[in-house]
Coordinates of C-alpha atoms and ligand atoms in Angstrom, one line a residue:
Chain A
X830 CA -63.3 2.1 1.8
X831 CA -60.3 0.1 2.6
X832 CA -59.2 -3.0 0.6
X833 CA -57.6 -5.8 2.5
X834 CA -54.9 -7.7 0.7
X835 CA -55.4 -11.3 1.5
X836 CA -52.0 -12.8 2.3
X837 CA -52.0 -16.3 1.1
X838 CA -50.2 -18.6 3.5
X839 CA -48.1 -20.0 0.8
X840 CA -47.6 -18.1 -2.4
X841 CA -47.4 -20.2 -5.6
X842 CA -44.1 -19.7 -7.2
X843 CA -44.5 -18.5 -10.8
X844 CA -43.1 -20.6 -13.6
X845 CA -39.4 -20.0 -14.3
X846 CA -38.8 -17.6 -17.2
X847 CA -38.0 -19.4 -20.4
X848 CA -37.2 -16.6 -22.9
X849 CA -35.7 -16.9 -26.4
X850 CA -32.1 -15.6 -26.0
X851 CA -30.9 -12.7 -28.1
X852 CA -29.1 -14.0 -31.2
X853 CA -25.6 -12.7 -31.9
X854 CA -25.1 -13.4 -35.6
X855 CA -22.2 -11.0 -35.7
X856 CA -20.3 -13.1 -33.1
X857 CA -20.7 -16.2 -35.2
X858 CA -19.5 -14.5 -38.4
X859 CA -16.4 -13.2 -36.5
X860 CA -15.7 -16.6 -35.0
X861 CA -15.8 -18.2 -38.4
X862 CA -13.5 -15.6 -39.9
X863 CA -11.0 -16.1 -37.1
X864 CA -11.1 -19.9 -37.4
X865 CA -10.5 -19.7 -41.2
X866 CA -7.7 -17.2 -40.8
X867 CA -6.1 -19.4 -38.1
X868 CA -6.3 -22.4 -40.3
X869 CA -4.7 -20.5 -43.2
X870 CA -1.9 -19.5 -40.8
X871 CA -1.3 -23.0 -39.6
X872 CA -1.3 -24.2 -43.2
X873 CA 1.3 -21.6 -44.0
X874 CA 3.5 -22.8 -41.2
X875 CA 3.2 -26.5 -41.9
X876 CA 3.5 -26.6 -45.7
X877 CA 6.2 -24.0 -46.3
X878 CA 9.3 -26.1 -46.1
X879 CA 11.5 -23.0 -45.6
X880 CA 10.5 -23.1 -42.0
X881 CA 12.5 -26.3 -41.6
X882 CA 10.7 -27.6 -38.5
X883 CA 12.9 -30.6 -38.1
X884 CA 16.0 -28.3 -38.2
X885 CA 14.4 -26.4 -35.3
X886 CA 13.2 -29.2 -33.2
X887 CA 15.0 -32.5 -33.9
X888 CA 18.0 -32.4 -36.2
X889 CA 20.3 -29.5 -37.1
X890 CA 22.7 -31.7 -39.0
X891 CA 25.8 -33.6 -38.1
X892 CA 23.9 -35.6 -35.6
X893 CA 23.2 -32.5 -33.5
X894 CA 19.8 -31.9 -31.8
X895 CA 17.4 -29.3 -33.1
X896 CA 18.7 -25.7 -33.1
X897 CA 16.6 -24.8 -30.1
X898 CA 18.3 -27.5 -28.0
X899 CA 22.0 -27.0 -29.1
X900 CA 24.4 -26.8 -26.1
X901 CA 25.4 -23.2 -26.7
X902 CA 21.8 -22.2 -27.3
X903 CA 20.7 -23.8 -24.0
X904 CA 23.6 -22.1 -22.3
X905 CA 22.5 -18.8 -23.8
X906 CA 19.0 -19.5 -22.5
X907 CA 20.3 -19.9 -19.0
X908 CA 22.3 -16.7 -19.4
X909 CA 19.2 -14.9 -20.5
X910 CA 17.3 -16.2 -17.5
X911 CA 20.1 -15.2 -15.1
X912 CA 20.4 -11.8 -16.6
X913 CA 16.6 -11.2 -16.4
X914 CA 16.5 -12.3 -12.8
X915 CA 19.5 -10.4 -11.6
X916 CA 18.7 -7.2 -13.4
X917 CA 15.1 -7.3 -12.3
X918 CA 16.3 -7.8 -8.7
X919 CA 18.5 -4.8 -8.9
X920 CA 15.7 -2.9 -10.6
X921 CA 13.1 -3.7 -8.0
X922 CA 15.3 -3.2 -5.0
X923 CA 16.8 0.0 -6.2
X924 CA 13.5 1.2 -7.6
X925 CA 11.8 0.9 -4.2
X926 CA 14.7 2.8 -2.6
X927 CA 14.5 5.5 -5.2
X928 CA 10.7 5.7 -4.9
X929 CA 11.0 6.2 -1.1
X930 CA 13.7 8.8 -1.6
X931 CA 11.5 10.6 -4.1
X932 CA 8.6 10.8 -1.6
X933 CA 10.9 11.8 1.3
X934 CA 10.4 15.3 2.8
X935 CA 14.2 15.7 2.5
X936 CA 14.6 17.9 -0.6
X937 CA 18.1 16.6 -1.4
X938 CA 17.1 13.0 -1.4
X939 CA 14.0 13.7 -3.4
X940 CA 16.0 15.7 -5.9
X941 CA 18.6 13.0 -6.3
X942 CA 15.9 10.5 -6.9
X943 CA 14.4 12.7 -9.5
X944 CA 17.7 13.2 -11.3
X945 CA 18.4 9.5 -11.3
X946 CA 15.0 8.7 -12.9
X947 CA 15.5 11.5 -15.4
X948 CA 18.9 10.3 -16.5
X949 CA 18.2 6.6 -16.7
X950 CA 14.9 7.0 -18.4
X951 CA 16.3 9.3 -21.0
X952 CA 19.2 7.0 -22.2
X953 CA 18.3 4.1 -24.4
X954 CA 19.2 0.7 -23.0
X955 CA 21.2 -0.2 -26.1
X956 CA 23.3 2.9 -25.5
X957 CA 23.7 2.1 -21.8
X958 CA 24.7 -1.5 -22.6
X959 CA 27.5 -0.3 -25.0
X960 CA 28.5 2.4 -22.5
X961 CA 28.8 0.0 -19.6
X962 CA 30.8 -2.3 -21.8
X963 CA 33.3 0.5 -22.4
X964 CA 33.6 2.0 -19.0
X965 CA 37.0 0.5 -18.7
X966 CA 38.2 3.1 -21.2
X967 CA 37.1 5.9 -18.8
X968 CA 38.5 4.6 -15.6
X969 CA 41.1 1.9 -15.4
X970 CA 40.2 1.4 -11.7
X971 CA 36.9 1.7 -10.0
X972 CA 36.9 2.6 -6.4
X973 CA 35.1 3.9 -3.5
X974 CA 36.4 6.9 -1.5
X975 CA 36.3 10.6 -1.0
X976 CA 35.2 12.6 -4.1
X977 CA 38.1 14.7 -5.4
X978 CA 40.3 12.7 -3.0
X979 CA 43.5 13.3 -5.1
X980 CA 42.8 17.0 -5.5
X981 CA 42.2 17.4 -1.8
X982 CA 45.4 15.6 -1.1
X983 CA 47.4 17.8 -3.5
X984 CA 45.9 20.9 -1.7
X985 CA 47.5 19.8 1.5
X986 CA 50.7 18.8 -0.2
X987 CA 50.1 15.0 0.2
X988 CA 50.7 13.7 -3.3
X989 CA 50.3 10.0 -2.4
X990 CA 47.0 10.6 -0.7
X991 CA 44.1 9.4 -2.9
X992 CA 41.2 9.3 -0.5
X993 CA 40.3 5.8 -1.9
X994 CA 38.9 3.3 0.6
X995 CA 39.1 0.5 -1.9
X996 CA 39.4 0.1 -5.6
X997 CA 39.5 -2.7 -8.2
X998 CA 40.4 -2.9 -11.8
X999 CA 37.5 -1.9 -14.0
X1000 CA 38.0 -4.8 -16.4
X1001 CA 37.7 -7.1 -13.4
X1002 CA 34.5 -5.6 -12.1
X1003 CA 32.9 -5.0 -15.4
X1004 CA 33.1 -8.3 -17.0
X1005 CA 30.6 -8.6 -19.8
X1006 CA 27.9 -10.1 -17.7
X1007 CA 28.2 -7.7 -14.8
X1008 CA 28.3 -4.7 -17.2
X1009 CA 25.1 -6.0 -18.9
X1010 CA 23.4 -6.7 -15.6
X1011 CA 24.2 -3.2 -14.3
X1012 CA 23.1 -1.5 -17.5
X1013 CA 19.8 -3.3 -17.5
X1014 CA 19.3 -3.2 -13.7
X1015 CA 20.1 0.5 -13.3
X1016 CA 17.9 1.4 -16.2
X1017 CA 15.1 -0.8 -14.9
X1018 CA 15.4 0.9 -11.4
X1019 CA 14.3 4.2 -13.0
X1020 CA 11.1 2.7 -14.4
X1021 CA 10.4 0.6 -11.2
X1022 CA 10.9 3.7 -9.1
X1023 CA 8.0 5.4 -10.9
X1024 CA 5.8 2.3 -10.7
X1025 CA 6.5 1.9 -6.9
X1026 CA 5.9 5.6 -6.4
X1027 CA 2.5 5.4 -8.1
X1028 CA 1.7 2.4 -6.0
X1029 CA 2.6 4.1 -2.7
X1030 CA 0.7 7.2 -3.7
X1031 CA -2.4 5.2 -4.6
X1032 CA -2.8 4.2 -0.9
X1033 CA -5.1 6.4 1.2
X1034 CA -3.2 8.5 3.7
X1035 CA -5.8 7.3 6.3
X1036 CA -3.9 4.0 6.2
X1037 CA -0.6 5.4 7.4
X1038 CA -2.3 7.7 9.8
X1039 CA -4.2 4.9 11.4
X1040 CA -1.0 2.9 11.6
X1041 CA 1.1 5.7 13.1
X1042 CA -1.8 6.4 15.5
X1043 CA -1.3 2.9 16.8
X1044 CA 2.4 3.7 17.5
X1045 CA 4.0 1.9 14.5
X1046 CA 7.2 3.6 13.3
X1047 CA 7.6 5.1 9.9
X1048 CA 9.5 2.1 8.6
X1049 CA 6.9 -0.3 10.0
X1050 CA 4.1 1.7 8.4
X1051 CA 5.8 1.4 5.1
X1052 CA 6.7 -2.3 5.3
X1053 CA 3.6 -3.6 7.0
X1054 CA 0.8 -1.4 5.8
X1055 CA 1.6 0.7 2.8
X1056 CA 3.8 -1.5 0.6
X1057 CA 1.7 -4.7 0.9
X1058 CA -1.3 -2.7 -0.3
X1059 CA 0.6 -0.9 -2.9
X1060 CA 1.8 -4.2 -4.3
X1061 CA -1.6 -4.7 -5.8
X1062 CA -0.9 -1.7 -8.0
X1063 CA 2.8 -2.5 -8.4
X1064 CA 2.7 -6.1 -9.5
X1065 CA 0.9 -5.9 -12.8
X1066 CA 3.2 -3.3 -14.4
X1067 CA 6.2 -5.1 -12.8
X1068 CA 5.1 -8.2 -14.7
X1069 CA 5.1 -6.1 -17.8
X1070 CA 8.6 -4.9 -17.0
X1071 CA 9.9 -8.4 -16.4
X1072 CA 8.6 -9.6 -19.7
X1073 CA 10.1 -6.6 -21.4
X1074 CA 13.3 -7.4 -19.6
X1075 CA 13.5 -10.9 -21.0
X1076 CA 13.5 -9.4 -24.4
X1077 CA 15.8 -6.6 -23.6
X1078 CA 18.5 -9.0 -22.4
X1079 CA 19.2 -9.5 -26.1
X1080 CA 20.8 -6.0 -26.0
X1081 CA 23.7 -7.2 -24.0
X1082 CA 25.1 -8.7 -27.1
X1083 CA 26.5 -5.2 -27.7
X1084 CA 28.4 -5.1 -24.3
X1085 CA 29.5 -7.6 -25.6
X1086 CA 28.1 -10.7 -23.7
X1087 CA 28.0 -13.9 -25.6
X1088 CA 26.1 -16.0 -23.1
X1089 CA 22.7 -14.9 -24.1
X1090 CA 19.9 -16.6 -26.0
X1091 CA 19.5 -14.5 -29.1
X1092 CA 23.3 -14.0 -29.7
X1093 CA 23.8 -17.8 -29.6
X1094 CA 20.9 -18.5 -31.9
X1095 CA 22.0 -15.9 -34.4
X1096 CA 25.5 -17.3 -34.3
X1097 CA 24.0 -20.7 -35.4
X1098 CA 22.1 -18.9 -38.1
X1099 CA 25.1 -17.2 -39.5
X1100 CA 27.1 -20.4 -39.4
X1101 CA 24.5 -22.6 -41.1
X1102 CA 22.8 -20.0 -43.3
X1103 CA 19.5 -21.1 -41.8
X1104 CA 18.3 -17.7 -40.8
X1105 CA 14.5 -18.2 -40.7
X1106 CA 14.4 -21.4 -38.6
X1107 CA 16.7 -19.8 -36.2
X1108 CA 14.5 -16.8 -35.8
X1109 CA 11.4 -19.0 -35.3
X1110 CA 13.4 -20.9 -32.7
X1111 CA 14.1 -17.7 -30.9
X1112 CA 10.4 -16.7 -31.0
X1113 CA 9.4 -20.0 -29.5
X1114 CA 11.9 -19.7 -26.6
X1115 CA 10.8 -16.2 -25.9
X1116 CA 7.1 -17.3 -26.0
X1117 CA 7.9 -20.1 -23.5
X1118 CA 9.8 -17.8 -21.1
X1119 CA 7.0 -15.3 -21.3
X1120 CA 4.3 -17.9 -20.6
X1121 CA 6.1 -19.0 -17.5
X1122 CA 6.3 -15.5 -16.3
X1123 CA 2.6 -14.9 -16.9
X1124 CA 1.8 -17.9 -14.7
X1125 CA 4.1 -16.6 -12.0
X1126 CA 2.4 -13.2 -12.2
X1127 CA -1.0 -14.8 -11.7
X1128 CA 0.0 -16.4 -8.4
X1129 CA 1.8 -13.2 -7.2
X1130 CA -1.3 -11.1 -8.0
X1131 CA -3.5 -13.6 -6.2
X1132 CA -1.3 -13.4 -3.1
X1133 CA -1.5 -9.6 -2.9
X1134 CA -5.2 -9.5 -3.8
X1135 CA -6.0 -10.9 -0.4
X1136 CA -9.0 -9.1 1.1
X1137 CA -10.0 -7.6 -2.2
X1138 CA -12.9 -9.7 -3.4
X1139 CA -10.8 -12.9 -3.8
X1140 CA -8.6 -11.6 -6.5
X1141 CA -11.2 -11.8 -9.3
X1142 CA -9.2 -9.4 -11.5
X1143 CA -6.1 -11.6 -11.5
X1144 CA -8.2 -14.7 -12.1
X1145 CA -9.9 -13.2 -15.1
X1146 CA -6.5 -12.4 -16.5
X1147 CA -5.7 -16.0 -16.8
X1148 CA -9.3 -17.0 -17.0
X1149 CA -9.0 -20.1 -19.1
X1150 CA -5.4 -21.2 -18.4
X1151 CA -4.6 -23.7 -15.8
X1152 CA -1.6 -25.9 -15.1
X1153 CA -1.8 -29.6 -14.5
X1154 CA 0.5 -31.2 -12.0
X1155 CA 2.6 -32.6 -14.9
X1156 CA 3.2 -29.0 -15.9
X1157 CA 1.1 -29.2 -19.0
X1158 CA -0.9 -26.0 -19.6
X1159 CA -4.5 -26.8 -20.4
X1160 CA -7.4 -24.7 -21.6
X1161 CA -10.4 -24.9 -19.3
X1162 CA -13.8 -23.4 -19.2
X1163 CA -14.8 -21.4 -16.1
X1164 CA -15.5 -24.5 -14.0
X1165 CA -12.1 -26.0 -14.3
X1166 CA -13.1 -28.7 -16.8
X1167 CA -11.7 -29.1 -20.2
X1168 CA -14.2 -27.9 -22.7
X1169 CA -15.6 -30.5 -25.1
X1170 CA -14.2 -29.5 -28.4
Chain B
X1246 CA -16.0 18.5 35.1
X1247 CA -14.4 19.5 31.9
X1248 CA -14.2 23.2 31.2
X1249 CA -11.8 26.1 31.2
X1250 CA -8.3 25.3 32.3
X1251 CA -8.5 27.1 35.6
X1252 CA -11.6 25.4 36.9
X1253 CA -11.1 22.4 39.2
X1254 CA -11.9 19.0 38.1
X1255 CA -14.2 17.4 40.6
X1256 CA -16.2 14.3 40.4
X1257 CA -19.7 13.8 41.8
X1258 CA -18.4 13.5 45.4
X1259 CA -16.5 16.7 45.0
X1260 CA -12.9 15.2 45.2
X1261 CA -10.5 16.3 42.6
X1262 CA -9.8 13.8 39.8
X1263 CA -6.4 13.7 38.1
X1264 CA -6.6 15.2 34.7
X1265 CA -5.9 13.1 31.6
X1266 CA -5.8 15.8 28.9
X1267 CA -4.9 19.4 29.2
X1268 CA -4.9 21.7 26.2
X1269 CA -3.6 25.2 26.8
X1270 CA -4.2 27.9 24.2
X1271 CA -3.7 25.6 21.2
X1272 CA -3.3 27.3 17.9
X1273 CA -3.1 25.5 14.5
X1274 CA -3.0 26.9 11.0
X1275 CA -2.7 25.4 7.6
X1276 CA -0.8 28.0 5.6
X1277 CA -2.8 31.2 6.0
X1278 CA -5.9 29.4 7.3
X1279 CA -6.1 29.6 11.1
X1280 CA -8.1 26.6 12.1
X1281 CA -7.6 26.5 15.8
X1282 CA -7.4 29.9 17.5
X1283 CA -6.7 29.2 21.2
X1284 CA -8.3 26.0 22.5
X1285 CA -8.3 25.5 26.2
X1286 CA -9.6 22.2 27.5
X1287 CA -9.3 19.8 30.4
X1288 CA -10.5 16.3 30.4
X1289 CA -10.4 14.4 33.7
X1290 CA -9.4 10.7 34.0
X1291 CA -12.4 8.5 33.2
X1292 CA -14.4 11.3 31.7
X1293 CA -16.2 11.4 28.4
X1294 CA -16.0 14.7 26.6
X1295 CA -18.3 15.1 23.7
X1296 CA -17.2 17.8 21.1
X1297 CA -19.8 19.2 18.7
X1298 CA -19.7 22.0 16.3
X1299 CA -20.4 23.0 12.7
X1300 CA -18.4 21.5 9.8
X1301 CA -15.0 23.1 9.4
X1302 CA -14.9 24.4 13.0
X1303 CA -11.7 22.4 13.7
X1304 CA -13.0 19.4 15.7
X1305 CA -11.0 16.8 13.7
X1306 CA -8.0 19.0 13.6
X1307 CA -8.0 19.3 17.4
X1308 CA -8.3 15.6 17.9
X1309 CA -5.4 15.0 15.4
X1310 CA -3.3 17.5 17.4
X1311 CA -3.8 15.5 20.6
X1312 CA -1.9 12.6 19.2
X1313 CA 0.4 14.7 17.2
X1314 CA -0.8 13.7 13.8
X1315 CA -0.8 17.5 13.3
X1316 CA 1.9 19.8 14.8
X1317 CA 0.4 22.7 16.7
X1318 CA 1.8 26.1 16.0
X1319 CA 1.5 27.4 19.6
X1320 CA 0.2 26.4 23.0
X1321 CA 0.7 23.1 24.8
X1322 CA -1.1 19.8 24.9
X1323 CA -0.5 17.4 27.8
X1324 CA -1.8 13.8 28.0
X1325 CA -1.4 12.2 31.4
X1326 CA 1.1 14.9 32.3
X1327 CA 3.3 14.4 29.2
X1328 CA 3.8 17.3 26.8
X1329 CA 2.8 16.0 23.4
X1330 CA 5.3 16.2 20.6
X1331 CA 8.0 18.2 22.4
X1332 CA 10.4 18.1 25.3
X1333 CA 10.9 21.2 27.4
X1334 CA 14.4 22.2 28.4
X1335 CA 14.2 25.4 30.4
X1336 CA 12.2 27.7 28.2
X1337 CA 13.3 25.9 25.0
X1338 CA 11.1 23.3 23.2
X1339 CA 12.8 20.4 21.4
X1340 CA 10.9 18.3 18.9
X1341 CA 10.6 14.7 20.0
X1342 CA 12.2 12.0 17.8
X1343 CA 9.9 9.9 15.7
X1344 CA 10.4 7.0 18.1
X1345 CA 9.3 9.1 21.1
X1346 CA 6.3 10.4 19.3
X1347 CA 5.3 6.8 18.4
X1348 CA 5.7 5.9 22.1
X1349 CA 3.4 8.7 23.1
X1350 CA 0.8 7.6 20.6
X1351 CA 0.8 4.1 22.0
X1352 CA -1.3 5.2 24.9
X1353 CA -3.7 7.2 22.8
X1354 CA -6.2 5.2 20.7
X1355 CA -7.9 6.8 17.8
X1356 CA -11.0 5.8 15.8
X1357 CA -11.6 7.4 12.5
X1358 CA -14.8 8.4 10.6
X1359 CA -13.8 6.1 7.7
X1360 CA -12.6 3.2 9.9
X1361 CA -9.2 3.0 8.1
X1362 CA -8.9 -0.7 8.8
X1363 CA -6.0 -2.4 7.0
X1364 CA -7.8 -4.0 4.1
X1365 CA -5.1 -6.7 3.4
X1366 CA -5.4 -8.1 6.9
X1367 CA -8.2 -10.1 8.6
X1368 CA -10.1 -8.6 11.5
X1369 CA -7.9 -10.6 13.8
X1370 CA -4.7 -9.5 12.1
X1371 CA -5.8 -5.9 12.3
X1372 CA -6.2 -6.1 16.0
X1373 CA -3.0 -8.1 16.5
X1374 CA -0.7 -5.9 14.4
X1375 CA 0.2 -3.2 16.8
X1376 CA 0.6 -5.4 19.9
X1377 CA 2.9 -7.7 17.9
X1378 CA 5.0 -5.0 16.1
X1379 CA 5.0 -2.2 18.7
X1380 CA 4.7 -4.0 22.0
X1381 CA 6.6 -7.0 20.8
X1382 CA 4.0 -9.3 22.3
X1383 CA 4.2 -13.0 21.3
X1384 CA 1.8 -14.1 18.5
X1385 CA -0.1 -16.4 20.9
X1386 CA -0.4 -13.7 23.5
X1387 CA -1.6 -11.1 21.1
X1388 CA -4.0 -13.5 19.4
X1389 CA -5.6 -14.4 22.7
X1390 CA -6.1 -10.8 23.6
X1391 CA -7.3 -9.9 20.1
X1392 CA -9.9 -12.6 20.2
X1393 CA -11.1 -11.4 23.6
X1394 CA -11.4 -7.8 22.3
X1395 CA -13.3 -8.9 19.2
X1396 CA -15.6 -10.8 21.4
X1397 CA -16.1 -7.8 23.6
X1398 CA -17.2 -5.7 20.6
X1399 CA -19.5 -8.6 19.6
X1400 CA -17.6 -9.9 16.6
X1401 CA -16.3 -13.3 17.8
X1402 CA -17.7 -14.9 14.6
X1403 CA -15.9 -12.5 12.3
X1404 CA -12.3 -12.9 13.4
X1405 CA -11.1 -14.3 10.0
X1406 CA -13.1 -11.9 7.8
X1407 CA -11.3 -9.3 5.8
X1408 CA -12.6 -5.7 6.3
X1409 CA -14.1 -5.8 2.8
X1410 CA -16.4 -8.6 4.0
X1411 CA -17.7 -6.7 7.0
X1412 CA -20.5 -4.1 7.2
X1413 CA -19.7 -0.5 8.2
X1414 CA -20.8 -1.0 11.8
X1415 CA -18.7 -4.2 12.1
X1416 CA -15.7 -2.5 10.6
X1417 CA -15.9 0.4 13.0
X1418 CA -16.2 -2.1 15.9
X1419 CA -13.0 -3.9 14.7
X1420 CA -11.4 -0.4 14.5
X1421 CA -12.3 0.2 18.2
X1422 CA -11.0 -3.2 19.2
X1423 CA -7.8 -2.5 17.2
X1424 CA -7.3 0.8 19.2
X1425 CA -8.1 -0.9 22.5
X1426 CA -5.5 -3.6 21.8
X1427 CA -2.8 -1.1 22.7
X1428 CA -4.4 -0.6 26.1
X1429 CA -4.7 3.2 25.7
X1430 CA -5.3 5.6 28.5
X1431 CA -7.2 7.8 26.2
X1432 CA -9.5 7.2 23.3
X1433 CA -10.2 9.7 20.6
X1434 CA -13.3 9.2 18.4
X1435 CA -13.6 11.4 15.3
X1436 CA -17.3 11.1 14.1
X1437 CA -17.2 7.3 14.5
X1438 CA -20.8 6.8 13.3
X1439 CA -21.3 9.4 10.6
X1440 CA -20.2 7.1 7.8
X1441 CA -22.7 4.5 8.9
X1442 CA -26.2 3.6 7.8
X1443 CA -28.7 4.7 10.5
X1444 CA -29.5 1.2 11.6
X1445 CA -25.8 0.5 12.2
X1446 CA -25.1 3.5 14.4
X1447 CA -26.6 1.9 17.5
X1448 CA -24.2 -1.1 17.6
X1449 CA -21.1 1.2 17.5
X1450 CA -22.6 3.6 20.1
X1451 CA -23.3 0.6 22.4
X1452 CA -19.7 -0.4 22.3
X1453 CA -18.6 3.1 23.1
X1454 CA -21.1 3.4 26.0
X1455 CA -19.8 0.1 27.3
X1456 CA -16.3 1.6 27.2
X1457 CA -17.4 4.7 29.0
X1458 CA -19.0 2.7 31.8
X1459 CA -15.7 0.8 32.2
X1460 CA -14.0 4.2 33.0
X1461 CA -12.2 4.9 29.7
X1462 CA -11.3 8.5 29.2
X1463 CA -12.7 9.5 25.9
X1464 CA -12.9 12.6 23.6
X1465 CA -15.7 12.0 21.1
X1466 CA -16.5 14.2 18.2
X1467 CA -20.0 13.3 17.1
X1468 CA -23.4 14.6 16.1
X1469 CA -25.2 12.0 18.2
X1470 CA -26.7 14.4 20.8
X1471 CA -28.4 11.5 22.5
X1472 CA -25.0 9.9 23.2
X1473 CA -23.7 13.1 24.6
X1474 CA -26.7 13.4 26.9
X1475 CA -26.6 9.8 28.0
X1476 CA -22.9 9.2 28.7
X1477 CA -21.1 12.5 28.3
X1478 CA -19.6 14.1 31.3
X1479 CA -19.2 17.3 29.4
X1480 CA -20.2 18.8 26.1
X1481 CA -17.9 21.2 24.2
X1482 CA -19.3 23.4 21.5
X1483 CA -16.6 24.5 19.0
X1484 CA -17.1 27.1 16.3
X1485 CA -14.5 29.0 14.2
X1486 CA -11.6 27.4 16.0
X1487 CA -12.5 28.3 19.5
X1488 CA -14.5 26.6 22.3
X1489 CA -17.6 28.7 22.4
X1490 CA -19.3 27.0 25.3
X1491 CA -18.8 24.0 27.5
X1492 CA -20.4 22.4 30.5
X1493 CA -22.6 19.5 31.6
X1494 CA -24.4 18.1 28.5
X1495 CA -27.9 18.4 30.0
X1496 CA -27.3 22.1 30.9
X1497 CA -25.7 23.1 27.6
X1498 CA -28.4 21.3 25.6
X1499 CA -31.3 22.6 27.7
X1500 CA -30.1 26.1 28.2
X1501 CA -27.3 27.2 25.8
X1502 CA -25.8 30.5 26.8
X1503 CA -24.4 31.7 23.4
X1504 CA -26.3 32.6 20.3
X1505 CA -24.0 30.5 18.1
X1506 CA -24.7 27.4 20.3
X1507 CA -28.4 28.1 20.2
X1508 CA -28.3 28.4 16.4
X1509 CA -26.3 25.2 16.0
X1510 CA -28.4 23.2 18.4
X1511 CA -31.6 24.4 16.7
X1512 CA -30.3 22.8 13.5
X1513 CA -29.2 19.5 14.9
X1514 CA -31.8 18.7 17.5
Ligands
LIG2946 N1 -4.3 19.1 6.0 C1 -5.1 20.3 5.8 N2 -4.6 21.2 5.0 C2 -5.3 22.4 4.8 N3 -6.4 22.7 5.4 C3 -6.9 21.8 6.2 C4 -6.3 20.5 6.5 N4 -7.0 19.8 7.4 C5 -8.1 20.6 7.7 N5 -8.1 21.7 7.0 C6 -9.0 22.8 7.1 O1 -9.2 23.1 8.4 C7 -10.6 23.4 8.7 C8 -11.1 22.6 9.9 O2 -11.1 21.2 9.4 P1 -11.6 20.1 10.4 O3 -11.5 18.8 9.6 O4 -10.8 20.2 11.7 O5 -13.1 20.5 10.6 P2 -14.2 19.6 11.4 O6 -14.7 20.5 12.5 O7 -13.7 18.3 11.8 O8 -15.4 19.5 10.3 P3 -16.3 18.3 9.9 O9 -17.4 18.3 10.9 O10 -16.7 18.6 8.5 O11 -15.4 17.1 10.0 C9 -11.3 23.2 7.4 O12 -11.5 24.5 6.8 C10 -10.4 22.4 6.6 O13 -10.5 22.8 5.2
LIG2947 MG1 -14.0 16.3 11.0

């Protein structure tokens, strides 16, 4: 016997489900604990007069503005920003070159890249900074020319032959800022090289095969196809590196370079014996710099996330942070509205 | 018809057709593994050669040798009379420069099993990339042509979609349009439908049949026997790095001469 299922012309839609949601008492307890701890922390900050908030923000004595906004401190801030930008530019540009060398079929290029990475990752940045500050002791002049030029000249009896194409005084080239920039940038290049290499290697070989099958040259394949895709892998750790670099610029005080945020702030601290407020001021400046970089990173990630599910990963990173046109950073819920507090 | 090197290529009326691809005794090994052990093959202009064979028999490797994605160890491959990958001076071979290899590849389109579209570019940008960068066409010119090609493969409504937003069949059709944008003389297809859901295979095969009808010379590695029977001018059965049997598809399919061909066809038919 066969049963016929009667298809109703219009099926009645069942009632929407109204279920009692699962309760999460643990989350509530945790939230309360966090709120209480935060309140205690704020209390600590506001009531302990050793923080000297007015000294930090508004009045550092003798009619001067707060310590965060003193002329030399602001000058140091600009120096820190300049150092971060220039050393990261050197790091990224050189890093890409070294990564490409490392992946080259030419053994000598690959080997040289390996040695570079090995050396500059091994030496602490602090040591590099001091070393670059003192290179003038090693060589009075820095030049570009034949290796062993003088020795070769002597071999042929030409004692005035040096093989130098050009040279300048070391103390002129390696002024504090340049020495610090080179120490940080060259060291950064070693780390960036590894990041870029990992990024390039994460791209399916099918991509470069498809591109070269279309007749693109090796350079075009790299520039147009491989690197833009690798950027998705490269950008997040590069953001990390940049933020780390902001903080590492404080090492150039040992070159010595004076035009740098932390050096200037600690100088004020030593002079006025207000050590703690000065440290808090430094923390605040570094926090601000870091926040700006995180926002920048969000937009860069979104750009290189094209074609990959609308960059959801980057968006989640800064999920609840948005910037008003006035530059104010506001907390929003997922729909871009300010949550009712 | 396609076949051994020495046989004439004649079309239906019996007049000789110029040959597009000629492979002579092609050998290729990876380390100690001999993958191609002497492939001889001729494909006439406007012909569709379908290559079948068990996994690992060297079908993909042979296609990749034809546009020099792999360097062959011995033998010769000519496409439209040009020796692929080398220049001959007397009896000495010189490797071509990267630029010259790229120039040879321009006239050979290739379609891959896994599409290999550029995921960071829209369908339109995928098709425009090579004409803009390699042929130095103007943006407007390349765009016009790319739109026409996407229309031809039935995707005029998907021009601004990224590959990740397209179905497998649609991606493969974009890949075909991308290869056609360089106006190749020869198209190589490496199992273009085997990564697709069964209901999407037809739309890609239709595009390929359309191309065949328009007189494109094609070498197609596929397991779609129906396609071979319908549009193939010749069927080549490869096994163990050699061409075991070749001939008109209907003849080979209906009456295979070699035991290995028989065994393979028994499995796939
Ligand atoms: N780059 C490579 N390095 C080493 N071995 C390889 C390489 N490419 C292919 N091979 C080997 O060559 C043989 C033939 O491979 P090929 O991909 O040409 O087979 P195929 O006939 O296309 O098989 P399938 O139908 O599975 O695609 C296989 O044994 C494979 O492992
Ligand atoms: Mg294959």
